[in-house]
Short mmCIF file of C-alpha atoms in Angstrom, two decimals:
data_model
loop_
_atom_site.label_atom_id
_atom_site.label_comp_id
_atom_site.label_asym_id
_atom_site.label_seq_id
_atom_site.Cartn_x
_atom_site.Cartn_y
_atom_site.Cartn_z
CA UNK A 1 24.25 25.05 46.34
CA UNK A 2 20.57 24.59 45.74
CA UNK A 3 21.06 25.46 42.09
CA UNK A 4 23.81 22.89 41.63
CA UNK A 5 21.67 20.17 43.21
CA UNK A 6 18.88 20.87 40.74
CA UNK A 7 21.33 20.76 37.88
CA UNK A 8 22.72 17.46 39.12
CA UNK A 9 19.22 16.01 39.38
CA UNK A 10 18.41 17.06 35.85
CA UNK A 11 21.64 15.61 34.51
CA UNK A 12 21.10 12.31 36.31
CA UNK A 13 17.79 11.67 34.51
CA UNK A 14 18.40 9.95 31.16
CA UNK A 15 16.63 11.51 28.21
CA UNK A 16 13.95 9.35 26.61
CA UNK A 17 14.96 8.87 22.99
CA UNK A 18 12.36 8.46 20.30
CA UNK A 19 13.09 6.27 17.28
CA UNK A 20 14.69 8.36 14.57
CA UNK A 21 12.31 9.15 11.73
CA UNK A 22 14.84 8.22 9.04
CA UNK A 23 15.56 4.89 10.76
CA UNK A 24 11.84 4.10 10.82
CA UNK A 25 11.53 5.02 7.14
CA UNK A 26 14.48 2.79 6.29
CA UNK A 27 12.87 -0.11 8.15
CA UNK A 28 9.56 0.36 6.33
CA UNK A 29 11.29 0.58 2.93
CA UNK A 30 13.25 -2.59 3.64
CA UNK A 31 10.05 -4.44 4.58
CA UNK A 32 8.21 -3.24 1.45
CA UNK A 33 11.07 -4.27 -0.84
CA UNK A 34 11.57 -7.56 1.00
CA UNK A 35 7.91 -8.48 0.55
CA UNK A 36 8.19 -7.94 -3.22
CA UNK A 37 11.52 -9.78 -3.38
CA UNK A 38 10.18 -12.79 -1.47
CA UNK A 39 7.10 -12.76 -3.74
CA UNK A 40 9.28 -12.95 -6.86
CA UNK A 41 12.18 -15.09 -5.64
CA UNK A 42 10.74 -16.87 -2.57
CA UNK A 43 12.64 -16.82 0.70
CA UNK A 44 16.01 -17.15 -1.04
CA UNK A 45 15.94 -13.57 -2.35
CA UNK A 46 19.30 -11.82 -2.02
CA UNK A 47 19.44 -9.63 1.09
CA UNK A 48 22.09 -7.43 -0.54
CA UNK A 49 19.72 -6.84 -3.48
CA UNK A 50 16.90 -6.02 -1.06
CA UNK A 51 19.12 -3.44 0.66
CA UNK A 52 20.14 -1.93 -2.68
CA UNK A 53 16.55 -1.65 -3.93
CA UNK A 54 15.48 -0.13 -0.61
CA UNK A 55 18.17 2.53 -1.02
CA UNK A 56 20.13 1.52 2.08
CA UNK A 57 23.46 -0.14 2.72
CA UNK A 58 23.72 -3.81 3.76
CA UNK A 59 24.80 -2.65 7.23
CA UNK A 60 21.53 -0.77 7.68
CA UNK A 61 19.52 -3.83 6.70
CA UNK A 62 21.42 -6.10 9.09
CA UNK A 63 21.12 -3.53 11.87
CA UNK A 64 17.33 -3.78 11.63
CA UNK A 65 17.19 -7.49 10.75
CA UNK A 66 20.33 -9.40 11.81
CA UNK A 67 19.19 -12.63 10.11
CA UNK A 68 17.13 -13.64 7.09
CA UNK A 69 14.66 -15.35 9.43
CA UNK A 70 14.05 -12.14 11.35
CA UNK A 71 13.39 -10.24 8.13
CA UNK A 72 10.97 -12.91 6.89
CA UNK A 73 9.13 -12.95 10.21
CA UNK A 74 8.96 -9.13 10.25
CA UNK A 75 7.44 -9.08 6.75
CA UNK A 76 4.79 -11.56 7.84
CA UNK A 77 3.98 -9.71 11.08
CA UNK A 78 3.75 -6.43 9.18
CA UNK A 79 1.14 -7.88 6.82
CA UNK A 80 -0.94 -9.05 9.77
CA UNK A 81 -0.66 -5.63 11.42
CA UNK A 82 -1.80 -3.98 8.18
CA UNK A 83 -4.89 -6.18 8.14
CA UNK A 84 -5.74 -5.28 11.73
CA UNK A 85 -5.17 -1.56 11.09
CA UNK A 86 -7.19 -1.68 7.85
CA UNK A 87 -10.24 -3.01 9.71
CA UNK A 88 -10.18 0.01 12.00
CA UNK A 89 -9.51 2.47 9.18
CA UNK A 90 -12.18 1.03 6.86
CA UNK A 91 -14.73 0.99 9.67
CA UNK A 92 -14.11 4.69 10.30
CA UNK A 93 -14.17 5.78 6.65
CA UNK A 94 -16.34 3.40 4.60
CA UNK A 95 -19.91 2.09 4.52
CA UNK A 96 -20.16 -1.42 6.06
CA UNK A 97 -20.29 -3.41 2.83
CA UNK A 98 -17.46 -1.47 1.16
CA UNK A 99 -15.35 -1.89 4.29
CA UNK A 100 -15.89 -5.65 4.30
CA UNK A 101 -15.09 -5.97 0.58
CA UNK A 102 -11.98 -3.80 0.84
CA UNK A 103 -10.67 -5.81 3.77
CA UNK A 104 -11.27 -9.11 1.99
CA UNK A 105 -9.25 -7.88 -0.99
CA UNK A 106 -6.40 -7.06 1.38
CA UNK A 107 -6.75 -10.54 2.86
CA UNK A 108 -6.01 -12.00 -0.58
CA UNK A 109 -2.68 -10.17 -0.55
CA UNK A 110 -2.04 -11.48 2.95
CA UNK A 111 -2.65 -15.06 1.78
CA UNK A 112 -0.13 -14.52 -1.02
CA UNK A 113 2.48 -13.34 1.47
CA UNK A 114 1.79 -16.26 3.78
CA UNK A 115 2.04 -18.79 0.92
CA UNK A 116 5.43 -17.45 -0.05
CA UNK A 117 6.85 -17.02 3.42
CA UNK A 118 5.37 -20.12 5.09
CA UNK A 119 8.10 -22.54 3.85
CA UNK A 120 10.77 -20.27 5.31
CA UNK A 121 8.84 -19.90 8.56
CA UNK A 122 8.55 -23.69 8.74
CA UNK A 123 12.32 -23.99 8.55
CA UNK A 124 12.82 -21.72 11.56
CA UNK A 125 13.65 -23.31 14.89
CA UNK A 126 10.40 -24.27 16.59
CA UNK A 127 8.36 -23.67 13.43
CA UNK A 128 5.90 -20.86 12.77
CA UNK A 129 3.13 -21.97 15.12
CA UNK A 130 3.52 -19.11 17.60
CA UNK A 131 3.55 -16.51 14.84
CA UNK A 132 0.52 -18.03 13.11
CA UNK A 133 -1.41 -18.39 16.38
CA UNK A 134 -1.01 -14.69 17.14
CA UNK A 135 -2.02 -13.68 13.63
CA UNK A 136 -5.11 -15.88 13.56
CA UNK A 137 -6.56 -14.05 16.55
CA UNK A 138 -6.06 -10.63 14.96
CA UNK A 139 -7.53 -11.72 11.62
CA UNK A 140 -10.53 -13.40 13.21
CA UNK A 141 -11.34 -10.31 15.28
CA UNK A 142 -11.09 -8.07 12.21
CA UNK A 143 -13.41 -10.11 9.95
CA UNK A 144 -15.85 -10.71 12.81
CA UNK A 145 -16.14 -6.97 13.51
CA UNK A 146 -16.62 -6.11 9.83
CA UNK A 147 -19.31 -8.77 9.30
CA UNK A 148 -21.11 -7.79 12.50
CA UNK A 149 -21.25 -4.17 11.34
CA UNK A 150 -22.53 -5.18 7.88
CA UNK A 151 -25.20 -7.43 9.43
CA UNK A 152 -26.31 -4.60 11.71
CA UNK A 153 -26.67 -2.25 8.73
CA UNK A 154 -28.79 -4.83 6.88
CA UNK A 155 -26.25 -5.26 4.06
CA UNK A 156 -25.35 -8.84 5.01
CA UNK A 157 -27.60 -11.75 5.99
CA UNK A 158 -27.75 -12.55 9.68
CA UNK A 159 -26.80 -16.22 9.35
CA UNK A 160 -23.43 -15.52 7.71
CA UNK A 161 -20.48 -17.00 9.58
CA UNK A 162 -17.41 -14.76 9.08
CA UNK A 163 -15.10 -17.78 9.05
CA UNK A 164 -16.83 -19.06 5.90
CA UNK A 165 -15.59 -16.02 3.97
CA UNK A 166 -12.02 -16.67 5.05
CA UNK A 167 -12.26 -20.39 4.28
CA UNK A 168 -13.49 -19.68 0.75
CA UNK A 169 -10.57 -17.36 -0.02
CA UNK A 170 -8.00 -19.65 1.59
CA UNK A 171 -9.47 -22.54 -0.37
CA UNK A 172 -8.82 -20.79 -3.67
CA UNK A 173 -5.22 -20.20 -2.64
CA UNK A 174 -4.70 -23.81 -1.56
CA UNK A 175 -5.90 -25.29 -4.86
CA UNK A 176 -4.13 -22.65 -6.96
CA UNK A 177 -2.23 -24.17 -9.87
CA UNK A 178 -1.46 -21.01 -11.81
CA UNK A 179 0.21 -17.71 -10.95
CA UNK A 180 -3.01 -15.77 -11.59
CA UNK A 181 -4.84 -17.34 -8.64
CA UNK A 182 -4.94 -13.95 -6.93
CA UNK A 183 -7.10 -12.57 -9.75
CA UNK A 184 -9.49 -15.48 -9.24
CA UNK A 185 -9.53 -14.84 -5.51
CA UNK A 186 -10.34 -11.15 -6.05
CA UNK A 187 -13.24 -12.10 -8.34
CA UNK A 188 -14.40 -14.52 -5.66
CA UNK A 189 -14.58 -11.64 -3.18
CA UNK A 190 -17.35 -10.03 -5.24
CA UNK A 191 -19.12 -13.37 -5.63
CA UNK A 192 -19.02 -13.93 -1.87
CA UNK A 193 -20.27 -10.42 -1.15
CA UNK A 194 -23.16 -10.88 -3.59
CA UNK A 195 -24.04 -14.25 -2.05
CA UNK A 196 -23.91 -12.82 1.46
CA UNK A 197 -26.60 -10.20 0.80
CA UNK A 198 -29.99 -10.79 2.46
CA UNK A 199 -32.48 -12.76 0.39
CA UNK A 200 -35.53 -10.77 -0.64
#
């Protein structure tokens, strides 16, 4: 009797299921392909084509992202998460100045994604304000931490305001009139880094 009670107790406890590895891989592939598709064809990119290029069926795509808006929002959130994760990774593995430069180059890619996806986010019910508000906090914390570390090491001048670096890169994107603006923005990263060094 005691044995059967134990068995009943064990059976009554639901097993905690972890996300399947292949499902997670499918989701990541869809997001990678969707980012490229939205870059090339804006927010009107074919979802069926995205599924095909990701190597999954349309049903798999819609299971992860039931609507176009959810896919667009997920691509945007993923880019922000990559920026936040990169700050931590670069801090652990790179010298302060290299970490700051590497992160700023990633930020250029983030701006490109935001420029492409923003019109679609604006069309969503309620607009993109909540999404953007959350991302701004993560981005600000990342650049602030990287600049603080570079100032502490003596690689960057003490009076540098981290927000000025972001404003400069965003400014290039906002006045961009040609498709090669990202190349200009990447060159600007090196100019900004050089200008941020302490004066002798």
